[in-house]
Coordinates of C-alpha atoms in Angstrom, one line a residue:
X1 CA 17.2 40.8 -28.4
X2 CA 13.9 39.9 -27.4
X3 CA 13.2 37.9 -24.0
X4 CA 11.6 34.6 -26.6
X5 CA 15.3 34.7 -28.1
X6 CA 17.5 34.8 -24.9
X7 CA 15.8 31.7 -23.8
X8 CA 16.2 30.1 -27.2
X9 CA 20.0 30.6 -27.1
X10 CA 19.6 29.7 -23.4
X11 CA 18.1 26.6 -24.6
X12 CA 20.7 25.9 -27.6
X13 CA 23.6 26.4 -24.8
X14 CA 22.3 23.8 -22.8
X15 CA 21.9 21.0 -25.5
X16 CA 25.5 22.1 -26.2
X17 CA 27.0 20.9 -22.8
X18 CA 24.3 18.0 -22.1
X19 CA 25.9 14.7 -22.0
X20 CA 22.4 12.3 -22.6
X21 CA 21.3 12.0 -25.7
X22 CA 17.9 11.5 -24.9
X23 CA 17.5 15.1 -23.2
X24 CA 20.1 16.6 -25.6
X25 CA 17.2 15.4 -28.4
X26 CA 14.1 16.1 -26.1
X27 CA 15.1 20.2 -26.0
X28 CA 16.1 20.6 -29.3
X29 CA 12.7 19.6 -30.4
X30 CA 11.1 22.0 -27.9
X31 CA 13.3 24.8 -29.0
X32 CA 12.1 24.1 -33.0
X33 CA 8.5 24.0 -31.7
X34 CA 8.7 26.8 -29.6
X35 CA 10.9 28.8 -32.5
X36 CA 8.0 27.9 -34.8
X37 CA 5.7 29.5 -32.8
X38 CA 3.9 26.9 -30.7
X39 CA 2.7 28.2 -28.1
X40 CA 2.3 24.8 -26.2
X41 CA 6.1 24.4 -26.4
X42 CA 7.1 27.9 -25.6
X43 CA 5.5 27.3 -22.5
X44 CA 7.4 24.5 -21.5
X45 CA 10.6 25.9 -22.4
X46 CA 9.9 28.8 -20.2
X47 CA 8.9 26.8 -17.3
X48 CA 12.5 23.9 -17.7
X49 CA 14.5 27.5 -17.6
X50 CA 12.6 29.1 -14.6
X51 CA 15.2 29.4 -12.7
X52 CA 17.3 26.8 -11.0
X53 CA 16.1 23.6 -9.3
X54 CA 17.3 24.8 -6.0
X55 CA 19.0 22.5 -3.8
X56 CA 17.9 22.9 -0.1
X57 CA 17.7 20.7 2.9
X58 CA 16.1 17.8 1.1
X59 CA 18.6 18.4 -1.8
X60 CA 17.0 18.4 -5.0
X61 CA 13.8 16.7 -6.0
X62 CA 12.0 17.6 -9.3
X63 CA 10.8 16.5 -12.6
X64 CA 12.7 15.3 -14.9
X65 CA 13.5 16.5 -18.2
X66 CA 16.0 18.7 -19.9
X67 CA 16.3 22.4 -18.4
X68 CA 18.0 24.5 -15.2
X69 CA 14.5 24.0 -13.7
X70 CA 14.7 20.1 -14.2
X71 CA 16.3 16.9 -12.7
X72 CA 18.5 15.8 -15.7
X73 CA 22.4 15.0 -15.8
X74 CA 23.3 18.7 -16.4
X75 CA 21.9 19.7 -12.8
X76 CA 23.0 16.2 -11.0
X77 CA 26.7 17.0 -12.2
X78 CA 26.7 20.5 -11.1
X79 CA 25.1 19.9 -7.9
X80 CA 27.9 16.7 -7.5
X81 CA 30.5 18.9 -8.6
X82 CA 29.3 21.2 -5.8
X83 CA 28.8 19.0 -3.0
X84 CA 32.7 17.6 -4.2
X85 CA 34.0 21.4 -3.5
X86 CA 32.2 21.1 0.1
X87 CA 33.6 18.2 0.9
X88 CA 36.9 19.1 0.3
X89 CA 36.5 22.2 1.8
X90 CA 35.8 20.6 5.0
X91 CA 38.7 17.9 4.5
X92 CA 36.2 15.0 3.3
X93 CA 37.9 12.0 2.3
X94 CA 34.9 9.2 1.2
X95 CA 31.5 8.9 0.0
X96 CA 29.0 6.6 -0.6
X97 CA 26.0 6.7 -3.4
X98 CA 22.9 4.6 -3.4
X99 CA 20.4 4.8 -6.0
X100 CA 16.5 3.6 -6.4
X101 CA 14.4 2.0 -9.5
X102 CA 13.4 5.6 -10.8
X103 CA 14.4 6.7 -14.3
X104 CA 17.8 7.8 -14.3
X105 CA 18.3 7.0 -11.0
X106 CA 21.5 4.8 -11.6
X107 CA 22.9 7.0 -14.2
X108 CA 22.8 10.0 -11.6
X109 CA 24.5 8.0 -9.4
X110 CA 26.7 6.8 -11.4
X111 CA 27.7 10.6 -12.6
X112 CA 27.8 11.7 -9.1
X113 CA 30.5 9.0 -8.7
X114 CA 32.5 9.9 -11.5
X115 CA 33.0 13.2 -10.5
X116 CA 33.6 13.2 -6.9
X117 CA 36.6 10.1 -7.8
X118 CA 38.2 13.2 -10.0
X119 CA 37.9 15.7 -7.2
X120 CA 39.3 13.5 -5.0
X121 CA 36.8 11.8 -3.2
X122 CA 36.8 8.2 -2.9
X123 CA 33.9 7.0 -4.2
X124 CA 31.9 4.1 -3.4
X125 CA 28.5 2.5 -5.3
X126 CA 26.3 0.5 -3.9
X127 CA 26.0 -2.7 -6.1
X128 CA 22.4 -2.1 -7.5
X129 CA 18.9 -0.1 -7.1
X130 CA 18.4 -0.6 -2.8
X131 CA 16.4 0.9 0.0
X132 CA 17.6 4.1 1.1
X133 CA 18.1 3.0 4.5
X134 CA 20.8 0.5 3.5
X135 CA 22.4 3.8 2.2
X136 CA 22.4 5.6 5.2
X137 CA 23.4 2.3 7.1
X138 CA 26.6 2.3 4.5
X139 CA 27.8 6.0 5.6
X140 CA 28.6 5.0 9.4
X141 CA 29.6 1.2 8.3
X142 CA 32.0 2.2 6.1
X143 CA 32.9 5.6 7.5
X144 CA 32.4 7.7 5.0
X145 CA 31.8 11.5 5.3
X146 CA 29.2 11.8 3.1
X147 CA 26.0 9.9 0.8
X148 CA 24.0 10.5 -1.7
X149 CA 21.3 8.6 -2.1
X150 CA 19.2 9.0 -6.0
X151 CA 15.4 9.4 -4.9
X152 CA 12.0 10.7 -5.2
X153 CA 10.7 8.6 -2.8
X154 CA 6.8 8.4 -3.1
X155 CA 6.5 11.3 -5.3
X156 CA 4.8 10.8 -8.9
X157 CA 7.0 8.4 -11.6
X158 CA 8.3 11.5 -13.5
X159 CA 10.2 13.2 -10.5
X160 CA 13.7 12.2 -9.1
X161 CA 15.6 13.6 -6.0
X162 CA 18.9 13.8 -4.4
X163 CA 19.0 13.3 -1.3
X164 CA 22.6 14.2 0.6
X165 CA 24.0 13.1 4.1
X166 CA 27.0 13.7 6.1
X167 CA 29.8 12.7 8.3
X168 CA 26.9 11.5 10.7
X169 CA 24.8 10.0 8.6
X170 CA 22.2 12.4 9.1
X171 CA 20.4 14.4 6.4
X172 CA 21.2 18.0 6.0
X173 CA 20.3 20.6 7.6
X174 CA 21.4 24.3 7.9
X175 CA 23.5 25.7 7.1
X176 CA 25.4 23.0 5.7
X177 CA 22.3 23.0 2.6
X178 CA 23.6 27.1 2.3
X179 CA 26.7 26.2 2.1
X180 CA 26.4 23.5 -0.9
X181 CA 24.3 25.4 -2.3
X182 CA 26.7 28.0 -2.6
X183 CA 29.6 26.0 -4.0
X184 CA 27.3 24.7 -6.6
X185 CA 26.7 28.0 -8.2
X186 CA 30.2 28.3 -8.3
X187 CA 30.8 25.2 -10.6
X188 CA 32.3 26.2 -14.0
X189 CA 30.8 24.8 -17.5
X190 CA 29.5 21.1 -17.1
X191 CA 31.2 19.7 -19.9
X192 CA 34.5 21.1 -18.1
X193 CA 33.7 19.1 -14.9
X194 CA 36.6 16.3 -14.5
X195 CA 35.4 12.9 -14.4
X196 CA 36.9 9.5 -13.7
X197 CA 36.1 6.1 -13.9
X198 CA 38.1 5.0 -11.1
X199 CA 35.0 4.5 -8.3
X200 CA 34.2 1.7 -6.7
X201 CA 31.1 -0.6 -7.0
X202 CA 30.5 -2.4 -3.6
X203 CA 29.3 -5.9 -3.5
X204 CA 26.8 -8.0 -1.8
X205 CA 28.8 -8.0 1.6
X206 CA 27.4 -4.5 2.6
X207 CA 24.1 -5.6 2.1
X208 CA 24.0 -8.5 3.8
X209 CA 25.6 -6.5 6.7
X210 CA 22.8 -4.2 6.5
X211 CA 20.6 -7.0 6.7
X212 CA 22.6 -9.0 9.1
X213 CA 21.9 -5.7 11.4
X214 CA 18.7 -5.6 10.9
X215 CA 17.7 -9.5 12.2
X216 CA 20.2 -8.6 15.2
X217 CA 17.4 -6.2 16.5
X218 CA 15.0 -8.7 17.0
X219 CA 15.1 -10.8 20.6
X220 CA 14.8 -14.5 21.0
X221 CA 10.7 -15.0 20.6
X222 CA 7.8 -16.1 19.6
X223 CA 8.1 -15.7 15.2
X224 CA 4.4 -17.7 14.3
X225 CA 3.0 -13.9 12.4
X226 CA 1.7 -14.0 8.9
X227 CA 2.4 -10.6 7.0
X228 CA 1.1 -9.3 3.8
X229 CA 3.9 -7.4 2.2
X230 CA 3.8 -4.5 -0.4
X231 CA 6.9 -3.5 -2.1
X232 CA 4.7 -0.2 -4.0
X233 CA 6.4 -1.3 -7.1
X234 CA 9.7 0.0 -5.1
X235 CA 12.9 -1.5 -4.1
X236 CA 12.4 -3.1 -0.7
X237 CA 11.0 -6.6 -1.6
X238 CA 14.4 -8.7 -2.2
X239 CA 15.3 -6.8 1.2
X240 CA 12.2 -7.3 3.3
X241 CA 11.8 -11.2 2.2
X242 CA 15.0 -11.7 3.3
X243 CA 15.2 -10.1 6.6
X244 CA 11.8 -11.7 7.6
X245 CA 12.9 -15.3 6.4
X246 CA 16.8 -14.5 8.6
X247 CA 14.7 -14.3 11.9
X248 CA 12.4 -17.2 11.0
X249 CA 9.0 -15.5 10.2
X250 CA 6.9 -17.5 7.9
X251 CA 6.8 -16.0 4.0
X252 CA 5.7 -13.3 3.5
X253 CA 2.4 -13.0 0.6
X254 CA 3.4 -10.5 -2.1
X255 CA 1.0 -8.4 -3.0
X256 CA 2.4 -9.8 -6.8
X257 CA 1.2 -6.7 -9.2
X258 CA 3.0 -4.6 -6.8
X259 CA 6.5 -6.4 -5.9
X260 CA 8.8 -5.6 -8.4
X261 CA 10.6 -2.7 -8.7
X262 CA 8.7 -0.5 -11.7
X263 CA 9.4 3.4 -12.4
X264 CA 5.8 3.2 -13.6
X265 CA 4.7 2.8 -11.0
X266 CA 1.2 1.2 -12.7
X267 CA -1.0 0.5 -10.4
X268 CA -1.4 3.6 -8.5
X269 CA -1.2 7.4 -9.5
X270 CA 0.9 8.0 -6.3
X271 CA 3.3 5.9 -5.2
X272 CA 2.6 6.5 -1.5
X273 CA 1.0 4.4 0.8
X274 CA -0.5 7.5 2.7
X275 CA -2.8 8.6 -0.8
X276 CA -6.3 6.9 -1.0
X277 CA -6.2 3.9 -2.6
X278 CA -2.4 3.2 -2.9
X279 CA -2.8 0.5 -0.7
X280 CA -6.1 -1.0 -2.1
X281 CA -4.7 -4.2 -3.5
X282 CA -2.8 -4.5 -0.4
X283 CA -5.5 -4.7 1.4
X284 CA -7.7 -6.7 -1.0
X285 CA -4.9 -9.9 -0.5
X286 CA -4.9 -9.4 3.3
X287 CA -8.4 -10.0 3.4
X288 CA -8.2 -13.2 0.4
X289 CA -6.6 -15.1 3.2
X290 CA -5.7 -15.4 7.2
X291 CA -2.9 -12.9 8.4
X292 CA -1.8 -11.7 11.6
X293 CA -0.4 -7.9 9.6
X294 CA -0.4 -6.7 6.6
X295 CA 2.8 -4.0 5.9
X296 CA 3.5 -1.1 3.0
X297 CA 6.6 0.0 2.2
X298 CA 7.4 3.0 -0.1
X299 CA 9.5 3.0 -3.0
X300 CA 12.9 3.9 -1.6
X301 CA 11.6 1.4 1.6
X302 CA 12.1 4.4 4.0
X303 CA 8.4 4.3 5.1
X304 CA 6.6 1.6 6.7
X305 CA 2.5 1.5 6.6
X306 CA 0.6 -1.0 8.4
X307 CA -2.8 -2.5 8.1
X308 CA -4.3 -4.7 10.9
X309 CA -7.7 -7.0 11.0
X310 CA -10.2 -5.2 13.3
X311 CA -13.7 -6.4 14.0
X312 CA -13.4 -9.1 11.1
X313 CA -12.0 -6.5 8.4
X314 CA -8.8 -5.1 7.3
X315 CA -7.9 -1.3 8.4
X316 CA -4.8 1.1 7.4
X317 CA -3.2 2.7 10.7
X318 CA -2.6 6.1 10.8
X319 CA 1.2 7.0 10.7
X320 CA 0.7 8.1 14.5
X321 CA -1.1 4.9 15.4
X322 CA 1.6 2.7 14.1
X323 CA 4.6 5.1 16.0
X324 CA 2.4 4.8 19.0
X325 CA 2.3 0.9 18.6
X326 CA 6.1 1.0 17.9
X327 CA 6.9 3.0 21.4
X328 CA 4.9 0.9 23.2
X329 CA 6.7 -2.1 21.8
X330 CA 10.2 -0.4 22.2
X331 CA 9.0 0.5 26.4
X332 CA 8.3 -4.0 26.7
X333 CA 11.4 -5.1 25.5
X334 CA 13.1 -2.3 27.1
X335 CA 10.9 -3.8 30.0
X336 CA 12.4 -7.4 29.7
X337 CA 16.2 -6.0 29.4
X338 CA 16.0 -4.1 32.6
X339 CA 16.7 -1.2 30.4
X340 CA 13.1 1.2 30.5
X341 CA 14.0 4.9 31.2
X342 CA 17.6 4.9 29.5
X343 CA 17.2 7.6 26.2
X344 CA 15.0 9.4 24.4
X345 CA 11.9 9.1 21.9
X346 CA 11.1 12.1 19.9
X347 CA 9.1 13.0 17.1
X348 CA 8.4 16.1 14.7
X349 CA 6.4 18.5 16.0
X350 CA 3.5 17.9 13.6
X351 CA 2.8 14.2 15.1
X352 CA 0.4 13.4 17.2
X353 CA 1.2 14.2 21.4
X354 CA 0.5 10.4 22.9
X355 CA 4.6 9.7 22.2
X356 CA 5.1 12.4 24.8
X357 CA 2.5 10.0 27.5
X358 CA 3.9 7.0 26.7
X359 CA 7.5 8.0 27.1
X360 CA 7.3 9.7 30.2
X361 CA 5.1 7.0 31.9
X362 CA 8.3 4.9 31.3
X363 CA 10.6 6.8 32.5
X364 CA 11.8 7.9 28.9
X365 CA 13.1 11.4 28.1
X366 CA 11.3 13.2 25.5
X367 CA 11.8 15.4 22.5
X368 CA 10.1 17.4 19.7
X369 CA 11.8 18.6 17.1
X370 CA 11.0 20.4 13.5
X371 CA 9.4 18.0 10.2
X372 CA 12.0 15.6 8.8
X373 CA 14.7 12.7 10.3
X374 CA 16.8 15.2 9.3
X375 CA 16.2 16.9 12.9
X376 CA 14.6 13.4 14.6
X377 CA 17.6 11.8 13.7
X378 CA 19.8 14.2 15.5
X379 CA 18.4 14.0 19.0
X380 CA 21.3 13.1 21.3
X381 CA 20.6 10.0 23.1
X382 CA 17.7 8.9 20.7
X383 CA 16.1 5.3 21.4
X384 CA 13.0 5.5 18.8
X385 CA 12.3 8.5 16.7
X386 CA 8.7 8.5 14.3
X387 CA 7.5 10.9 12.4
X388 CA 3.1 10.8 11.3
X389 CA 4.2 10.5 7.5
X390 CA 5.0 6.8 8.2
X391 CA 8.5 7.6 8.8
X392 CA 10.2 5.2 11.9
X393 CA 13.9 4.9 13.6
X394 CA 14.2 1.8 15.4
X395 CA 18.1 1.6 15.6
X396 CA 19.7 4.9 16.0
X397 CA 23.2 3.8 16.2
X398 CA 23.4 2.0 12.6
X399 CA 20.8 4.1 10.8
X400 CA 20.3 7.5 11.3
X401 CA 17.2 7.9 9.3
X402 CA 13.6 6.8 9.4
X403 CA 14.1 3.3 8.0
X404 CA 10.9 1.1 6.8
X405 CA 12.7 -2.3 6.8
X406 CA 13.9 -2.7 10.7
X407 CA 10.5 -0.8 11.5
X408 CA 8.9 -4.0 9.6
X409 CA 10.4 -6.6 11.7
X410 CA 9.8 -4.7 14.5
X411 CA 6.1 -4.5 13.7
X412 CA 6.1 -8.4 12.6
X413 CA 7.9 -9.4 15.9
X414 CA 4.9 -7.8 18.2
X415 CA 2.5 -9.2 16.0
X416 CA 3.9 -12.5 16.9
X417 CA 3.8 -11.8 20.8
X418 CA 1.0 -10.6 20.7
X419 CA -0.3 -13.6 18.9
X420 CA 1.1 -15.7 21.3
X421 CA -0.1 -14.0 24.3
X422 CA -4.0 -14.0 22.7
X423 CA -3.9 -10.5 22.2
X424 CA -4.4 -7.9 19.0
X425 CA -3.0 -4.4 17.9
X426 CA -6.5 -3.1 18.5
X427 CA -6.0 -5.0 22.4
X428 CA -2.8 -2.6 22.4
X429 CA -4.6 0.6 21.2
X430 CA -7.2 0.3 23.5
X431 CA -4.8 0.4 26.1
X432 CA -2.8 3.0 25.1
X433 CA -6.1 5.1 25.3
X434 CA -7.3 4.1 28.3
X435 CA -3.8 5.1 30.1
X436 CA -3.4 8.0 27.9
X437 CA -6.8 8.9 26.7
X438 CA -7.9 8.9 23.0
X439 CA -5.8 10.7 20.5
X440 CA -7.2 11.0 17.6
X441 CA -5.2 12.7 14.8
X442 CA -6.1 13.4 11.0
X443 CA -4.9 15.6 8.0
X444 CA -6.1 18.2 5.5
X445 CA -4.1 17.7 2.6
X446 CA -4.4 20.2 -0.1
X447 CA -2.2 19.3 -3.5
X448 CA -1.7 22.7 -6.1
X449 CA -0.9 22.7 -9.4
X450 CA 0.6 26.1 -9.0
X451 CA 3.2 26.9 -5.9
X452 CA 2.6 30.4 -5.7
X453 CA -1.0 29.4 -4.2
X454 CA 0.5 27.7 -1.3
X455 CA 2.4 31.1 0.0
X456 CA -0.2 33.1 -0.6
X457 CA -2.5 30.3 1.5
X458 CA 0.3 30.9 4.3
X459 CA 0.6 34.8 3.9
X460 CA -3.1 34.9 4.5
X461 CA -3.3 32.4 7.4
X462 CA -0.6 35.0 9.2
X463 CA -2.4 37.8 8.6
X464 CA -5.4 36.9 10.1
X465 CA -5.1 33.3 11.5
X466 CA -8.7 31.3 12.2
X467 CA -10.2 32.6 15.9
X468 CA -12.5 29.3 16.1
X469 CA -12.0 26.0 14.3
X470 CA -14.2 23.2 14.8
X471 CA -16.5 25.3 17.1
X472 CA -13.2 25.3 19.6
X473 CA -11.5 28.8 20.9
X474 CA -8.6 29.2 19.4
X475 CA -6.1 29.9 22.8
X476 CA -3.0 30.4 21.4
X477 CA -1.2 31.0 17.5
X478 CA 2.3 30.5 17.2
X479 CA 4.4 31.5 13.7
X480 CA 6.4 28.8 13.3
X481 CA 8.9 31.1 11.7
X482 CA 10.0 33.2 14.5
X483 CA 10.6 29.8 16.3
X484 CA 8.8 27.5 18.8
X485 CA 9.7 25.7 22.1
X486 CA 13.4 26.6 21.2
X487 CA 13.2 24.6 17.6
X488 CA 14.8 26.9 14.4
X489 CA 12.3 28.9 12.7
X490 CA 10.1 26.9 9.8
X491 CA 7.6 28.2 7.8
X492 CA 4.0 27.2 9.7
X493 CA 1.3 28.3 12.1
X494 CA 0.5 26.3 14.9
X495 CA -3.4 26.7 16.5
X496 CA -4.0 25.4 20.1
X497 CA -7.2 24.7 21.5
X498 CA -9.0 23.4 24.2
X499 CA -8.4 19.5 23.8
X500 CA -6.8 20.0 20.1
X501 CA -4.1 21.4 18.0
X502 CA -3.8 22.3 14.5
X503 CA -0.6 22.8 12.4
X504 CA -0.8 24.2 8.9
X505 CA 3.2 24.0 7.0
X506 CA 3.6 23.4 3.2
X507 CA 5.5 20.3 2.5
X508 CA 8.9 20.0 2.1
X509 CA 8.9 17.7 -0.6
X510 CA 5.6 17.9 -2.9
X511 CA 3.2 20.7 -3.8
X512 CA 0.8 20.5 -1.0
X513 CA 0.1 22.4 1.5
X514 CA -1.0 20.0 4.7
X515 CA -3.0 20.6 8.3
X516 CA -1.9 18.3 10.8
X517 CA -5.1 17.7 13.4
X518 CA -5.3 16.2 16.8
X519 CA -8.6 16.4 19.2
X520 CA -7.6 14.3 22.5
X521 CA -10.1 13.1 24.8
X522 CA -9.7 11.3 28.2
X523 CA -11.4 7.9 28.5
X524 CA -12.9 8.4 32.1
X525 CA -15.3 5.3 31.7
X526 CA -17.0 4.2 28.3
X527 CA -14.1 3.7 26.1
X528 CA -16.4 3.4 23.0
X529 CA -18.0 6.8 24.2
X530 CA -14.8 8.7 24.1
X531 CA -13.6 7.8 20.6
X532 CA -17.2 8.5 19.8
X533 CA -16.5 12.2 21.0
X534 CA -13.3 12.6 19.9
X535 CA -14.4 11.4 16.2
X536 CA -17.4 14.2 16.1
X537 CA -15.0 16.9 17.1
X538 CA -12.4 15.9 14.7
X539 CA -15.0 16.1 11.9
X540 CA -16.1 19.3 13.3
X541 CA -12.4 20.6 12.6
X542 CA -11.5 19.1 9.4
X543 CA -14.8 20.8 8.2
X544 CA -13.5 23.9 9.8
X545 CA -9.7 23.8 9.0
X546 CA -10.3 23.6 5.4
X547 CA -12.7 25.9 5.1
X548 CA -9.7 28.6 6.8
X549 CA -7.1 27.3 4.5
X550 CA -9.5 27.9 1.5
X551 CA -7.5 26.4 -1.0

């Protein structure tokens, strides 16, 4: 039997067991065009059977489409079925399931409920396409040991994900992603997976709990700040309008083309306010009219990016320059309680080093830990957690994730102190460098349309890391992967120079492979001069960094 016909009755195997129609009809065209020789659709069959969508820390995200190497309703149940088997193998009793606006993002919730009820998990839905962090909210609210939210996040409008928490309402880590992992290989045939109807659908009264939380955050103030709100054709809009109109901001202008949830996602090719140009129109309706802010969330409204007006425009904040803003913020009203000094902030270890300053001035522990809320989230004692890639944790108690709604208000309820004080963001970021000097950080993002060139990018970059970048000595390399400043090992190199850093990892969640830049400069007199200098030497290094990654 040739190699061509074991994947044909591979194929014919799976349309057997696969319970949507629509896929079910999608392969068994491939397999007739690929049996017919095309050679168009023998390569897509090859690449949906590739292997096995693995499931790792950040679940599963993928494609969809029929095939192993998919996301499609053959993979979700196996993977549920799994999870179910680790559940009960660790005596878990409840879970809750959230799902976004994505295609097939409520049937794959909807499955995943179905089958845990039958393995006897209580299972809970939430009552219809919501931001991921109202999901993580509902795993501590309602005490369950486990969620699932249905995601891809920002990724492009023909991926999906599955994102898994437990008992803490943390994301996964190791070796907990091992060890579901594991149990889903072991799942028997699909259409031998027991199912029941018997789940329950939650109603509006978590929600407004969630929401209810969220207002609670927010102090007795000044609430006179305009925003410009994008939704990114996601699901945080109902959310975010009615948060801001509980605590008594003025209405919020939609960015209209973008507000409504769309698994288009039409108007931009990536749905992620860090690409270029995702938040264009965003920033074209700030600048149609007066407002004070101008804020971004992503689809699954677990990202926050902010625009402010500087110098008579409109400017997008880097995802450091917005968790820098948010510390500060979190140190004042820490200020006002009497409270400043009591927990920790922390960050990944790719974000920019001025958390670190501003913590420590105020008496604030610190911490660093590896990429993703997965780890941020854990930090005992956390007070405010940020990670560069727009991700922020303003209420560690209720949500244990990086959460783009609360981060909002918190953003909207500076603006309007500041406002009422006279003052700006840029007044704030000018004296966050003054204090702490100017940190200026950047990226080289590099996006492949073939994996295998990001590890052999990385395999290179080991073997003989860069000895100057950006006409800087390089002082010290550090592999990432035998472990740094006592994190776990993760794939990575980090380059320290004389007044910068550089860290190279492939991303967790997309096929890029990204450079994470900072060049810090003290401000001993001329503010103006020292951003001036810190700007030319992080030009100097982006120019060098990418030529070393070479990609």
């Amino acid at each position: 039997m040739s190699v061509d016909e074991q994947l044909l009755q591979t194929a014919r195997a799976w349309v057997a067991v696969d319970p949507d129609e629509k896929t079910a009809a999608e392969l068994s065209a491939l397999i007739d065009a690929a049996a017919s020789g095309e050679a168009d659709a023998s390569a897509e069959l090859a690449d949906a059977f590739d292997g096995t969508l693995q499931f790792g820390t950040a679940g599963l995200r993928g494609r969809l489409g029929p095939g192993s190497n998919r996301m499609n309703r053959v993979v979700v149940a196996r993977a549920a079925a799994g999870l179910a088997q680790y559940l009960r193998d660790h005596d878990g009793k409840a879970i809750v399931i959230g799902y976004d606006a994505r295609y097939q993002s409520d049937v794959f919730a909807h499955d995943t409920a179905e089958i845990m009820e039958a393995a006897g998990i209580s299972a809970k839905v939430l009552p219809r396409c919501l931001p991921t962090p109202v999901l993580a909210f509902a795993i501590r609210h309602l005490g369950c040991d486990a969620g699932v939210m249905v995601t891809a996040s920002h990724n492009p409008p023909n991926d999906n994900g599955y994102k898994v928490y437990l008992g803490d309402g943390s994301q996964i880590v190791p070796p907990a992603d091992g060890e579901i992992s594991a149990c889903i290989a072991a799942v028997g045939p699909v259409n031998e997976i027991p199912r029941s109807r018997d789940y329950v659908v939650l109603g509006d009264d978590l929600l407004a709990d969630y929401e209810a939380r969220a207002v609670s955050l927010l102090a007795p103030g000044p609430r006179d700040a305009q925003a410009v709100y994008t939704a990114m054709h996601g699901v945080g809009g109902e959310v975010f309008m009615k948060v801001t109109a509980d605590a008594g901001f003025p209405t919020p202008r939609k960015v209209a083309e973008q507000f409504d949830p769309d698994p288009t996602f039409h108007t931009v090719p990536f749905p992620n306010p860090e690409e270029p140009g995702a938040m264009d129109l965003a920033l074209a309706e700030a600048a149609s009219a007066p407002a004070d802010i101008l804020i971004a969330n992503d689809p699954d409204a677990d990202r926050c990016a902010v625009g402010i007006p500087e110098e008579g425009n409109w400017r997008k904040l880097t995802g450091d320059e917005t968790g820098a803003l948010l510390a500060w913020w979190v140190v004042q009203r820490a200020r006002a309680r009497g409270t400043t000094g009591s927990g920790v902030m922390a960050q990944s270890i790719v974000s920019g080093s001025l958390l670190r300053s501003i913590a420590e001035s105020a008496g604030f522990d610190y911490a660093a830990t590896l990429t993703g809320f997965k780890w941020i989230s854990r930090v005992p004692g956390l007070v405010f957690g940020y990670e560069e890639a727009l991700g922020y944790c303003v209420d560690p108690p209720a949500v244990a994730d990086k959460d783009g709604i609360s981060a909002a208000l918190f953003l909207l309820e500076m603006a309007a102190h500041l406002k009422a004080e006279g003052r700006t963001f840029p007044d704030v970021l000018d004296e966050l460098a003054r204090e702490h000097g100017v940190h200026l950080t950047s990226q080289v993002t590099v996006r492949v349309d073939a994996i295998e060139r990001i590890g052999e990018a990385m395999t290179r970059l080991h073997a003989a890391p860069p000895r100057v970048l950006g006409g800087r000595a390089v002082t010290a390399v550090e592999d990432l992967s035998e472990g740094v400043d006592g994190l776990p090992p993760t794939e990575g190199l980090r380059l320290t120079m004389d007044g910068a850093r550089v860290v190279i990892r492939p991303s967790g969640t997309e096929p890029k492979l990204k450079s994470y830049l900072q060049v810090v400069v003290p401000v001993e007199g001329d503010l103006a001069a020292a951003r001036a200098t810190a700007q030319a030497g992080m030009e100097a290094l982006r120019a060098s960094v990418a030529e070393a990654v070479g990609l």
